[in-house]
N, CA, C and O of each residue as an XYZ file, in Angstrom:
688
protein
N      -6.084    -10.183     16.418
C      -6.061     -8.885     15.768
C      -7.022     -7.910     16.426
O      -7.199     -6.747     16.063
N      -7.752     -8.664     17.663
C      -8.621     -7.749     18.014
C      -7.791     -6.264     18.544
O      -7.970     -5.074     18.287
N      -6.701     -7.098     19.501
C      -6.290     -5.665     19.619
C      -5.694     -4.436     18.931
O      -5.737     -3.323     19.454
N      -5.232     -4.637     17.943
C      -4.641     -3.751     16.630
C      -5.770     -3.240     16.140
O      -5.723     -2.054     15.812
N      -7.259     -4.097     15.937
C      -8.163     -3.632     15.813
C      -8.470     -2.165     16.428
O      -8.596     -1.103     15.817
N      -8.541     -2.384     17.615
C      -9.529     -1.479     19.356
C      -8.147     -0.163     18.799
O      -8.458      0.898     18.257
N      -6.738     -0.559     19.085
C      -5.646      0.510     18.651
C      -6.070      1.026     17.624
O      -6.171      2.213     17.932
N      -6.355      0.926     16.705
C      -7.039      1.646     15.600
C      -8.042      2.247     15.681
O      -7.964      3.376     15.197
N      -8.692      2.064     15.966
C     -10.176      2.676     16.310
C     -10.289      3.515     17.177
O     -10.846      4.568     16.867
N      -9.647      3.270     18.975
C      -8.987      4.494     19.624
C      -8.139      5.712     18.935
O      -8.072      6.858     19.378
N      -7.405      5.134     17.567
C      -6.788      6.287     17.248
C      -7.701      7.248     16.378
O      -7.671      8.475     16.480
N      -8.430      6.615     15.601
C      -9.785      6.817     14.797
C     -10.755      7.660     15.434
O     -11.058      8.658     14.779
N     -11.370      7.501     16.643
C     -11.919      8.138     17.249
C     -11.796      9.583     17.214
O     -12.608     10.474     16.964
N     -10.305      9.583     17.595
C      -9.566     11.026     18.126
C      -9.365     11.998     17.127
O      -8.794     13.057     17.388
N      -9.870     11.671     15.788
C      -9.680     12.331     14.494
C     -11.083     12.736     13.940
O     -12.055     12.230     14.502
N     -11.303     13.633     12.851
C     -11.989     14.657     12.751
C     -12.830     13.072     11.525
O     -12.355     12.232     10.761
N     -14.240     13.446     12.014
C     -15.338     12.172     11.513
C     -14.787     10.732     11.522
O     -14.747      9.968     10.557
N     -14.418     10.523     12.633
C     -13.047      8.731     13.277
C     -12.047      8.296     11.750
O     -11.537      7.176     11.712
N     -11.892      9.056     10.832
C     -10.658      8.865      9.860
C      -9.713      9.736     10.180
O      -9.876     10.768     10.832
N      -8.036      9.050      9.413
C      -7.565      9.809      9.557
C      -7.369     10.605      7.397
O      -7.662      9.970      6.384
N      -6.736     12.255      7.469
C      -7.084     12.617      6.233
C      -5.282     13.012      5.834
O      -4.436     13.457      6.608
N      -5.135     12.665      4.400
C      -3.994     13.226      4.338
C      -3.685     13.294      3.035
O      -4.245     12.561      2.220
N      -2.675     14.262      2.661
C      -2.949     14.927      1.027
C      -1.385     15.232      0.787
O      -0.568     15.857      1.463
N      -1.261     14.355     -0.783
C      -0.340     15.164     -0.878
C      -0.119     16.662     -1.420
O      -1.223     17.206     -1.452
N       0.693     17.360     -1.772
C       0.590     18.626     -2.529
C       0.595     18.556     -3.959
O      -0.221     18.821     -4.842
N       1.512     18.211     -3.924
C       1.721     17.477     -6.029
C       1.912     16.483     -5.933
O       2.346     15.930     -4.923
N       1.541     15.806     -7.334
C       2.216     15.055     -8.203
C       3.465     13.782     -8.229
O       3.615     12.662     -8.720
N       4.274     14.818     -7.309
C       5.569     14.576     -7.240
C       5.973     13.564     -6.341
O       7.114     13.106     -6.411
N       5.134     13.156     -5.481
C       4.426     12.197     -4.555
C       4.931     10.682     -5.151
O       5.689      9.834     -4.679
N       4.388     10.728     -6.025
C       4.588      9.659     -7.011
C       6.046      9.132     -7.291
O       7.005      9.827     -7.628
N       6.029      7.859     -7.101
C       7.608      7.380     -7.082
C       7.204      6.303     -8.367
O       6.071      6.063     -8.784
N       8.316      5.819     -8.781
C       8.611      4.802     -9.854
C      10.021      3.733     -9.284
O      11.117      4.260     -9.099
N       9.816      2.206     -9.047
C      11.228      2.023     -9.115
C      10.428      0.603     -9.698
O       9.285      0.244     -9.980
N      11.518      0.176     -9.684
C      11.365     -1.722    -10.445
C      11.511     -2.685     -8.508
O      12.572     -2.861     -7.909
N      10.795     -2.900     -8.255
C      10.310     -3.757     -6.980
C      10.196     -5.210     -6.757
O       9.901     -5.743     -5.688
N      10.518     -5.928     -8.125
C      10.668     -7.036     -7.924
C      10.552     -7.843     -9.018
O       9.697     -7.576     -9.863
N      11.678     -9.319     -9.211
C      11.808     -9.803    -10.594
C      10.840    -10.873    -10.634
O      10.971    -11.392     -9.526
N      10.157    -11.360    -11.109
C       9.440    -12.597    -11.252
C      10.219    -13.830    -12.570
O       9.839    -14.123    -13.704
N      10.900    -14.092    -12.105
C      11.518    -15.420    -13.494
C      12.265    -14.547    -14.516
O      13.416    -14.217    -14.231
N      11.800    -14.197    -15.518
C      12.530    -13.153    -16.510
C      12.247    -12.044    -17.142
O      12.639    -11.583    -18.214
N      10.875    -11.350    -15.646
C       9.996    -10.162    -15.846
C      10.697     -9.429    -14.929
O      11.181     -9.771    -13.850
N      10.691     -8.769    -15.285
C      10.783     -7.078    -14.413
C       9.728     -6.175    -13.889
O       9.760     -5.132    -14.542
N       8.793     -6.150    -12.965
C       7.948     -5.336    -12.984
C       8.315     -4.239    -12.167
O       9.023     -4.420    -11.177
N       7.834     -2.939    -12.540
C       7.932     -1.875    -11.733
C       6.793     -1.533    -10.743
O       5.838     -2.248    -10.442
N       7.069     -0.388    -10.335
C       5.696     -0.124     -9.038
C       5.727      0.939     -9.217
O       6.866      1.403     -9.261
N       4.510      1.975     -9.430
C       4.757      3.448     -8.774
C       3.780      3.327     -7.425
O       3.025      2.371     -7.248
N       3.898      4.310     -6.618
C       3.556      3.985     -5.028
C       3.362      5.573     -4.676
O       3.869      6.346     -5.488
N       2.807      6.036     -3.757
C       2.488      7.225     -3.258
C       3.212      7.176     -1.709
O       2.711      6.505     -0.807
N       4.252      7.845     -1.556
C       5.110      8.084     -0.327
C       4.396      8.327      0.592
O       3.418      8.914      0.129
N       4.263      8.164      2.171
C       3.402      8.573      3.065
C       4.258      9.441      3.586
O       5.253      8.851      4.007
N       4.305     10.677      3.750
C       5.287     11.620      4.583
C       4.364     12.314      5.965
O       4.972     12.814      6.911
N       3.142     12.272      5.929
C       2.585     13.138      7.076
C       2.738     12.707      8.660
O       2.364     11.599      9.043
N       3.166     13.424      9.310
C       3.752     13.073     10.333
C       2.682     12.834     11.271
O       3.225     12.321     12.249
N       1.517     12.933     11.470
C       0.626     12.240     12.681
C       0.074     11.036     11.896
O      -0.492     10.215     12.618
N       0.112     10.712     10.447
C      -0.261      8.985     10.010
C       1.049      8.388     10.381
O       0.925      7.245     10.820
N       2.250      8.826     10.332
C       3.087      8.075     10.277
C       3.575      7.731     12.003
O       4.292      6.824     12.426
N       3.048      8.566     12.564
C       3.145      8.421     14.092
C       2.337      6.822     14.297
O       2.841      5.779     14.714
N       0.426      7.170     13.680
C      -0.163      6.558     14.323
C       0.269      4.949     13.745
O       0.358      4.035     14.566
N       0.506      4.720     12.376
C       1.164      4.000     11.788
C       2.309      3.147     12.540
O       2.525      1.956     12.318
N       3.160      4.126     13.667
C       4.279      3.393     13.896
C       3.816      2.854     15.629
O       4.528      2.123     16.318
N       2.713      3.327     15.981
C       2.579      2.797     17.201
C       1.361      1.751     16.724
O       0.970      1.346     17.819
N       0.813      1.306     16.053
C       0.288      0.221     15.268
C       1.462     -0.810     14.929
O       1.395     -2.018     15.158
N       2.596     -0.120     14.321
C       4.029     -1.599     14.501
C       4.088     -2.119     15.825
O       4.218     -3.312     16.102
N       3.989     -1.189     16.621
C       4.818     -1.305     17.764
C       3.826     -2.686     18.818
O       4.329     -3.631     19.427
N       2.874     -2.452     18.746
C       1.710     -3.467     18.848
C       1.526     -4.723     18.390
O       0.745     -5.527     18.900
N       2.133     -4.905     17.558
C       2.674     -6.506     16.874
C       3.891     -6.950     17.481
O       4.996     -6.505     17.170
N       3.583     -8.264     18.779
C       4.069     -8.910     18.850
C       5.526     -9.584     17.890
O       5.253    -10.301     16.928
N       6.998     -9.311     18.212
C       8.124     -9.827     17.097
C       7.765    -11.005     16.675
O       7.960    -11.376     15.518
N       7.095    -11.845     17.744
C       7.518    -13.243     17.600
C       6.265    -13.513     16.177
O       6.311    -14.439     15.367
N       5.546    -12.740     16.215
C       4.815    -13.091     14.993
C       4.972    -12.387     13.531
O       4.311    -12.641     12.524
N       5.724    -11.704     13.637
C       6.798    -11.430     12.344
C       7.242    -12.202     11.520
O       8.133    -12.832     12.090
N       7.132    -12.577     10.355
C       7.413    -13.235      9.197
C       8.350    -12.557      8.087
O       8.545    -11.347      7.974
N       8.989    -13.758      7.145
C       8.873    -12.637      6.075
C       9.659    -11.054      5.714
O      10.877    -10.880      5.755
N       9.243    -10.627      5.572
C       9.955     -9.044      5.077
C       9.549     -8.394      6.594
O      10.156     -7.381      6.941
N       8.567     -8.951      7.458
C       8.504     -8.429      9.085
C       7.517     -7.318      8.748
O       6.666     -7.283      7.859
N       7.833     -6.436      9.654
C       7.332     -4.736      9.807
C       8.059     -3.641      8.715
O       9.176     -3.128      8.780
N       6.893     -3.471      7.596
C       7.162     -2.846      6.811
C       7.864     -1.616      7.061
O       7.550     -0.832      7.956
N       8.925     -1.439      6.172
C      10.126     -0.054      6.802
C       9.694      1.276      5.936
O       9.962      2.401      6.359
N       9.164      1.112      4.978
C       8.592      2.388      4.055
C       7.347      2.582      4.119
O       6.657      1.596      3.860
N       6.852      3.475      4.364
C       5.115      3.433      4.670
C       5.049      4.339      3.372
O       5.689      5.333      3.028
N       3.991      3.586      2.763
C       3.651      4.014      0.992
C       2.348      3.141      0.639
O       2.269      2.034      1.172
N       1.121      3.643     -0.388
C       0.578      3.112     -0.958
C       0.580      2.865     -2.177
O       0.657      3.785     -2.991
N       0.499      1.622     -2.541
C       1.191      1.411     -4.257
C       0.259      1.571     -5.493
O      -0.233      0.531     -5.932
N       0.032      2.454     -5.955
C      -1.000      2.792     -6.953
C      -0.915      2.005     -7.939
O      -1.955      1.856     -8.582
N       0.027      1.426     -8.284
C      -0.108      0.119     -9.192
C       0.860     -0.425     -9.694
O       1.560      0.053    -10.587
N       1.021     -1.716     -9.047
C       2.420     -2.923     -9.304
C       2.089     -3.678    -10.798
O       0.985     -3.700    -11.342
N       3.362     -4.297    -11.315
C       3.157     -4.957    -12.617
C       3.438     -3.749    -13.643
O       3.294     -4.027    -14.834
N       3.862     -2.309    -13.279
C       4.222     -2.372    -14.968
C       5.447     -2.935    -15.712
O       6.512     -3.011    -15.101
N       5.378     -3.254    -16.740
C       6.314     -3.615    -18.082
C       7.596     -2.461    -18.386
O       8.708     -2.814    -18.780
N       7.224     -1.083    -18.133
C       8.163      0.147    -19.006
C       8.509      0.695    -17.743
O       7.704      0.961    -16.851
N       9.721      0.851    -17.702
C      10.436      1.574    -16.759
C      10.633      3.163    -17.343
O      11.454      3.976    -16.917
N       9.915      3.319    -18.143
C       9.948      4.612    -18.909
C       9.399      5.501    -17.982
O       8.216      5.240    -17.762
N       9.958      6.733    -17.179
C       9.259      7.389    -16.280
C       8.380      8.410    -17.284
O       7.168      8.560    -17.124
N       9.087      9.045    -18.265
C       8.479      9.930    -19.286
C       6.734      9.416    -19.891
O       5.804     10.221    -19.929
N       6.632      8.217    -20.234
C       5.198      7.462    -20.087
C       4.343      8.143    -18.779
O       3.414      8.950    -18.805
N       5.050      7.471    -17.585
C       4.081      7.368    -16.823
C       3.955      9.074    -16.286
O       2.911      9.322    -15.684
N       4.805     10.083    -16.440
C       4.289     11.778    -16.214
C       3.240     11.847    -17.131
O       2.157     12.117    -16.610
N       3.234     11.704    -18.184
C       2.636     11.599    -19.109
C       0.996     11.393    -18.921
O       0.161     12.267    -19.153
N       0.712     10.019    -18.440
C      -0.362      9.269    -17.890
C      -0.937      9.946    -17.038
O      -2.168      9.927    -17.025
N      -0.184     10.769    -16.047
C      -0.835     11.512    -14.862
C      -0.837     12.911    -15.076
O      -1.619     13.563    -14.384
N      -0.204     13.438    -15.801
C       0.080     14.967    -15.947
C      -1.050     15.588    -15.586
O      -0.872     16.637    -14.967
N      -2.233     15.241    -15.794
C      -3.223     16.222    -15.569
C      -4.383     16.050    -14.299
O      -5.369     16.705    -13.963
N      -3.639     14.666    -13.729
C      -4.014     14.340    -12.200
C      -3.958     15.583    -11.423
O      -3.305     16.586    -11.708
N      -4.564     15.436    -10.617
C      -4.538     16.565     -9.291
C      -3.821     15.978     -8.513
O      -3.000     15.127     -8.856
N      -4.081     16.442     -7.055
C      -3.515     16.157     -6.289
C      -3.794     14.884     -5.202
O      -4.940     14.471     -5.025
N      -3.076     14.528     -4.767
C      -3.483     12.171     -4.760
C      -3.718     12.679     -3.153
O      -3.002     13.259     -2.337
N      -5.193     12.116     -3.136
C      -5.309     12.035     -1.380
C      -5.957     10.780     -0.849
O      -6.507     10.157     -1.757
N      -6.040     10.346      0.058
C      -6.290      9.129      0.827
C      -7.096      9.547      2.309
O      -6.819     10.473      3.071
N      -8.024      8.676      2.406
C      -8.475      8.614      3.448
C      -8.124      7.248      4.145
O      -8.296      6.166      3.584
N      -7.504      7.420      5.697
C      -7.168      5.804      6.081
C      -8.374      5.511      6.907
O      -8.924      6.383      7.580
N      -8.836      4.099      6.841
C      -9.282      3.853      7.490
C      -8.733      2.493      8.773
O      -7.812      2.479      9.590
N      -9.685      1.599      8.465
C      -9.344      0.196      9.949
C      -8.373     -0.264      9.292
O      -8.081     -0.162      8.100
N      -7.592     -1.091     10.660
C      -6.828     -1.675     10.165
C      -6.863     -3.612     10.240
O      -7.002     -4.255     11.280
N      -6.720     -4.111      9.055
C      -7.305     -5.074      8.758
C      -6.015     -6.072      8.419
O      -4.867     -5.681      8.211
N      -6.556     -7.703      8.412
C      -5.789     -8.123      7.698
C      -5.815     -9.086      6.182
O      -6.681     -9.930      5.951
N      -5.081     -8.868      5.580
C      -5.095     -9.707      3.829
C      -4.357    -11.087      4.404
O      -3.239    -10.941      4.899
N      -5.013    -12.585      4.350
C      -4.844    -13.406      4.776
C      -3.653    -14.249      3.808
O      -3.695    -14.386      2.586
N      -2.778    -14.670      4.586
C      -1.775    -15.277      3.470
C      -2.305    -16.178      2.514
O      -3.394    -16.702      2.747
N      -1.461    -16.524      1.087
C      -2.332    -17.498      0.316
C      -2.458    -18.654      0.625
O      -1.823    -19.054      1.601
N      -3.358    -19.607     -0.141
C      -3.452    -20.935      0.368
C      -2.391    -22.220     -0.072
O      -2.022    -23.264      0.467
N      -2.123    -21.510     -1.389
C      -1.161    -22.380     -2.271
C       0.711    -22.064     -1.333
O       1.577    -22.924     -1.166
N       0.768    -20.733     -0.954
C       1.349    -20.503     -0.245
C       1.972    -21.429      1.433
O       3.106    -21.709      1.822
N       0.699    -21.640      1.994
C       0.774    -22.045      3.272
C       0.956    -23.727      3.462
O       1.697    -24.289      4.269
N      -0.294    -24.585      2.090
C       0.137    -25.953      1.367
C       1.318    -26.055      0.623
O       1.623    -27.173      0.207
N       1.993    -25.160      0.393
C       3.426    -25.544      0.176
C       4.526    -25.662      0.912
O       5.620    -26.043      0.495
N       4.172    -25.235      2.371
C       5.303    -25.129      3.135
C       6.255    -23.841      3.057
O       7.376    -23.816      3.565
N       5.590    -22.623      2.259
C       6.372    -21.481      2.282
C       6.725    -20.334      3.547
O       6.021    -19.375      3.862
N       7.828    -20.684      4.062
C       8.277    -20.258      5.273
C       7.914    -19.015      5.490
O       7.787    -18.494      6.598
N       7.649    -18.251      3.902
C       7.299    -17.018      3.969
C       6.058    -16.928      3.478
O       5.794    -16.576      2.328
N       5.497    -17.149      4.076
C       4.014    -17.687      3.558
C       3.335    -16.037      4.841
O       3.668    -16.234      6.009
N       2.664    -14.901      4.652
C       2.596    -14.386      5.858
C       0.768    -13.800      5.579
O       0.112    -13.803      4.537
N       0.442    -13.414      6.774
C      -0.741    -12.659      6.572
C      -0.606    -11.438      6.517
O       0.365    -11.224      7.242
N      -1.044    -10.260      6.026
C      -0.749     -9.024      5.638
C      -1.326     -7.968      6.682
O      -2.416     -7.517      6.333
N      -0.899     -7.543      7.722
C      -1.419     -6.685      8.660
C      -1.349     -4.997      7.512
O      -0.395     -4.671      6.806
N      -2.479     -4.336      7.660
C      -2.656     -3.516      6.769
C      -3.519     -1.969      6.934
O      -4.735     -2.047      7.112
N      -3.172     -1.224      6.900
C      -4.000     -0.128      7.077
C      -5.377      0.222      5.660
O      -4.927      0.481      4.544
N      -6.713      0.199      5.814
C      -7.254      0.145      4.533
C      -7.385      1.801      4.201
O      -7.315      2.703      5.036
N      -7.555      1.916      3.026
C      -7.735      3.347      2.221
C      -9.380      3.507      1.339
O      -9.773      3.357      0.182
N      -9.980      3.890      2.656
C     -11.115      4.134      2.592
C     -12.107      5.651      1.244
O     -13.166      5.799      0.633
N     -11.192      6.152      1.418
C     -11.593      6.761      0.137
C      -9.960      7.780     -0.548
O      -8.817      7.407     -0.282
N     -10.265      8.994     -1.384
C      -9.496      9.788     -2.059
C      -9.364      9.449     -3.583
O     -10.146      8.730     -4.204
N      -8.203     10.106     -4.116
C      -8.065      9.891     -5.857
C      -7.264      8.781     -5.917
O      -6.957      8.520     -7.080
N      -6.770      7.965     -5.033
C      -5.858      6.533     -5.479
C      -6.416      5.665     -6.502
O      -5.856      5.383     -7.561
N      -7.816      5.168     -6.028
C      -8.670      4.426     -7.210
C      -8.769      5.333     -8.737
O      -9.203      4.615     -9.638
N      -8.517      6.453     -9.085
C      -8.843      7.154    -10.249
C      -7.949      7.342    -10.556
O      -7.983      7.668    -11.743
N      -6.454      7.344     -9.939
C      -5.100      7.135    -10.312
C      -4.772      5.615    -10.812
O      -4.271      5.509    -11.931
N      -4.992      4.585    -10.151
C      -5.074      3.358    -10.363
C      -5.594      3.006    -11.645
O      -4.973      2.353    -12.484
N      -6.835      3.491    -11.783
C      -7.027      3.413    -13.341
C      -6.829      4.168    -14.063
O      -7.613      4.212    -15.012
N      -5.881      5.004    -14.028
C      -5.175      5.416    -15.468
C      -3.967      4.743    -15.452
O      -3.254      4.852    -16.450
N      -3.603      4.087    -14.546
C      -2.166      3.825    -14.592
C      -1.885      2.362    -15.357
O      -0.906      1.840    -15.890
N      -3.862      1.827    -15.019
C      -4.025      0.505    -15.625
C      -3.739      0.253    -17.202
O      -3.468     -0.775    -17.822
N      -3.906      1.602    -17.604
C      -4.220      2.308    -19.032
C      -2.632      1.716    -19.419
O      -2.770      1.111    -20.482
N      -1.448      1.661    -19.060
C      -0.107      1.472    -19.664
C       0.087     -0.529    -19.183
O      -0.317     -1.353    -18.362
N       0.903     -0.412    -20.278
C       1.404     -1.757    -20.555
C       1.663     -2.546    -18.836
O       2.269     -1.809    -18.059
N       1.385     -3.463    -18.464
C       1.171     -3.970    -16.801
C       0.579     -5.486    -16.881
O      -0.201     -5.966    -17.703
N       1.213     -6.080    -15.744
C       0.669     -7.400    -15.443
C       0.034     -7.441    -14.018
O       0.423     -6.759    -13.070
N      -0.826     -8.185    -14.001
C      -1.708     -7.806    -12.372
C      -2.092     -8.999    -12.174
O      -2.695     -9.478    -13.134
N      -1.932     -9.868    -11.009
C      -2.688    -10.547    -10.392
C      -3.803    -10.496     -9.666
O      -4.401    -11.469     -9.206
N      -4.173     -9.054     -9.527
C      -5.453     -7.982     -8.911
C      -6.354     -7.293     -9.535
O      -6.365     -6.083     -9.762
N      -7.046     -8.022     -9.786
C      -8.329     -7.423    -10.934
C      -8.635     -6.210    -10.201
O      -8.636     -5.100    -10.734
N      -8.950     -6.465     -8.722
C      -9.673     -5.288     -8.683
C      -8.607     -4.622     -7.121
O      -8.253     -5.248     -6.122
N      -8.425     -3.543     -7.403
C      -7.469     -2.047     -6.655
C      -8.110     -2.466     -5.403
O      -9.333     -2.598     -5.362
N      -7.322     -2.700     -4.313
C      -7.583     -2.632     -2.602
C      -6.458     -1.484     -2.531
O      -5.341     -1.982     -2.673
N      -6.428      0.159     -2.321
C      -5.656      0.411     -2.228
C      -5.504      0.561     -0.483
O      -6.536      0.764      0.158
N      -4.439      0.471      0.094
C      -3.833      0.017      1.144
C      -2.506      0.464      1.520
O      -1.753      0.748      0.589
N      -2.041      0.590      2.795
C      -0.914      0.792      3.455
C      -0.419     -0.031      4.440
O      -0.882      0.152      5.566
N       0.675     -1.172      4.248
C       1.233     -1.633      4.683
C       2.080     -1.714      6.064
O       3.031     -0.992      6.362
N       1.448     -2.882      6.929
C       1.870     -2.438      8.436
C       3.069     -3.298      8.922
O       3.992     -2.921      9.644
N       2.828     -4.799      8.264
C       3.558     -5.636      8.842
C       3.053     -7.157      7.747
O       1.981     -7.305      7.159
N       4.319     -8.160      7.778
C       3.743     -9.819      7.503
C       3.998    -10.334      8.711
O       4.987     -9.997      9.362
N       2.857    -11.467      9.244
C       2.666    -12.009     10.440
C       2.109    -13.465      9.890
O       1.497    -13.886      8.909
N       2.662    -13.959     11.057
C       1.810    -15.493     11.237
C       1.334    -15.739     12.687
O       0.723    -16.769     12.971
């Protein structure tokens, strides 16, 4: 990872105090869909869309840098988004405007890019999709103060505590 590392950091450099900065305008940013079933749960996700076109540049020449053969899994993530908080219960979008209505506007600072190591119960089981999480980290903005209001509605979490993050790739 060193080198995805050095790629990052070269790109880091080239940006105003070595982050990169990016904002949305509104609100509206904010997506809602149901992302995945667990047994006979439904949880939803809302997620913050990444649309700015020099993260999503530097973002895609960071894919491009990962070796295929070490692709796992769901591979090289195809939506670049940070998920402000997985596990809710209510697909009620009217709730969650509600919850944020008086949010400002959601910004992120990216920082290194790191990786979330696959699990262990995962890898002792023989799960083919067992992957390590190549990841862009989110070094500061309002995601964490969004995150906890969002904690505020009915939700299941395996994540006590918010890494908020942008998704690069699963690798082994």
């Amino acid at each position: 990872w060193a080198a995805l590392h050095a790629t990052w950091l070269q790109l880091a450099a080239a940006k105003k105090h070595g982050e990169s900065h990016f904002a949305s305008q509104e609100i509206k940013s904010l997506t809602h869909q149901v992302t995945k079933t667990d047994g006979p749960h439904s949880y939803h996700s809302t997620q913050v869309n990444v649309e700015d076109a020099a993260v999503l540049s530097d973002w895609k020449m960071i894919q491009s840098e990962i070796d295929p053969a070490h692709l796992v899994g769901d591979g090289l993530e195809t939506y670049p988004h940070i998920t402000a908080l997985y596990g809710l219960h209510d697909n009620d979008i009217g709730k969650l405007r509600e919850a944020v209505e008086s949010f400002g506007p959601i910004t992120a600072v990216l920082g290194k890019t790191k990786v979330f190591p696959a699990k262990q119960q995962d890898i002792q089981a023989g799960n083919t999709d067992a992957a390590d999480v190549v990841y862009v980290e989110i070094t500061g903005g309002s995601l964490p103060d969004l995150n906890r209001i969002l904690r505020g509605l009915k939700h299941t979490s395996g994540y006590p505590i918010y890494k908020p993050h942008m998704t690069v790739a699963y690798v082994a």
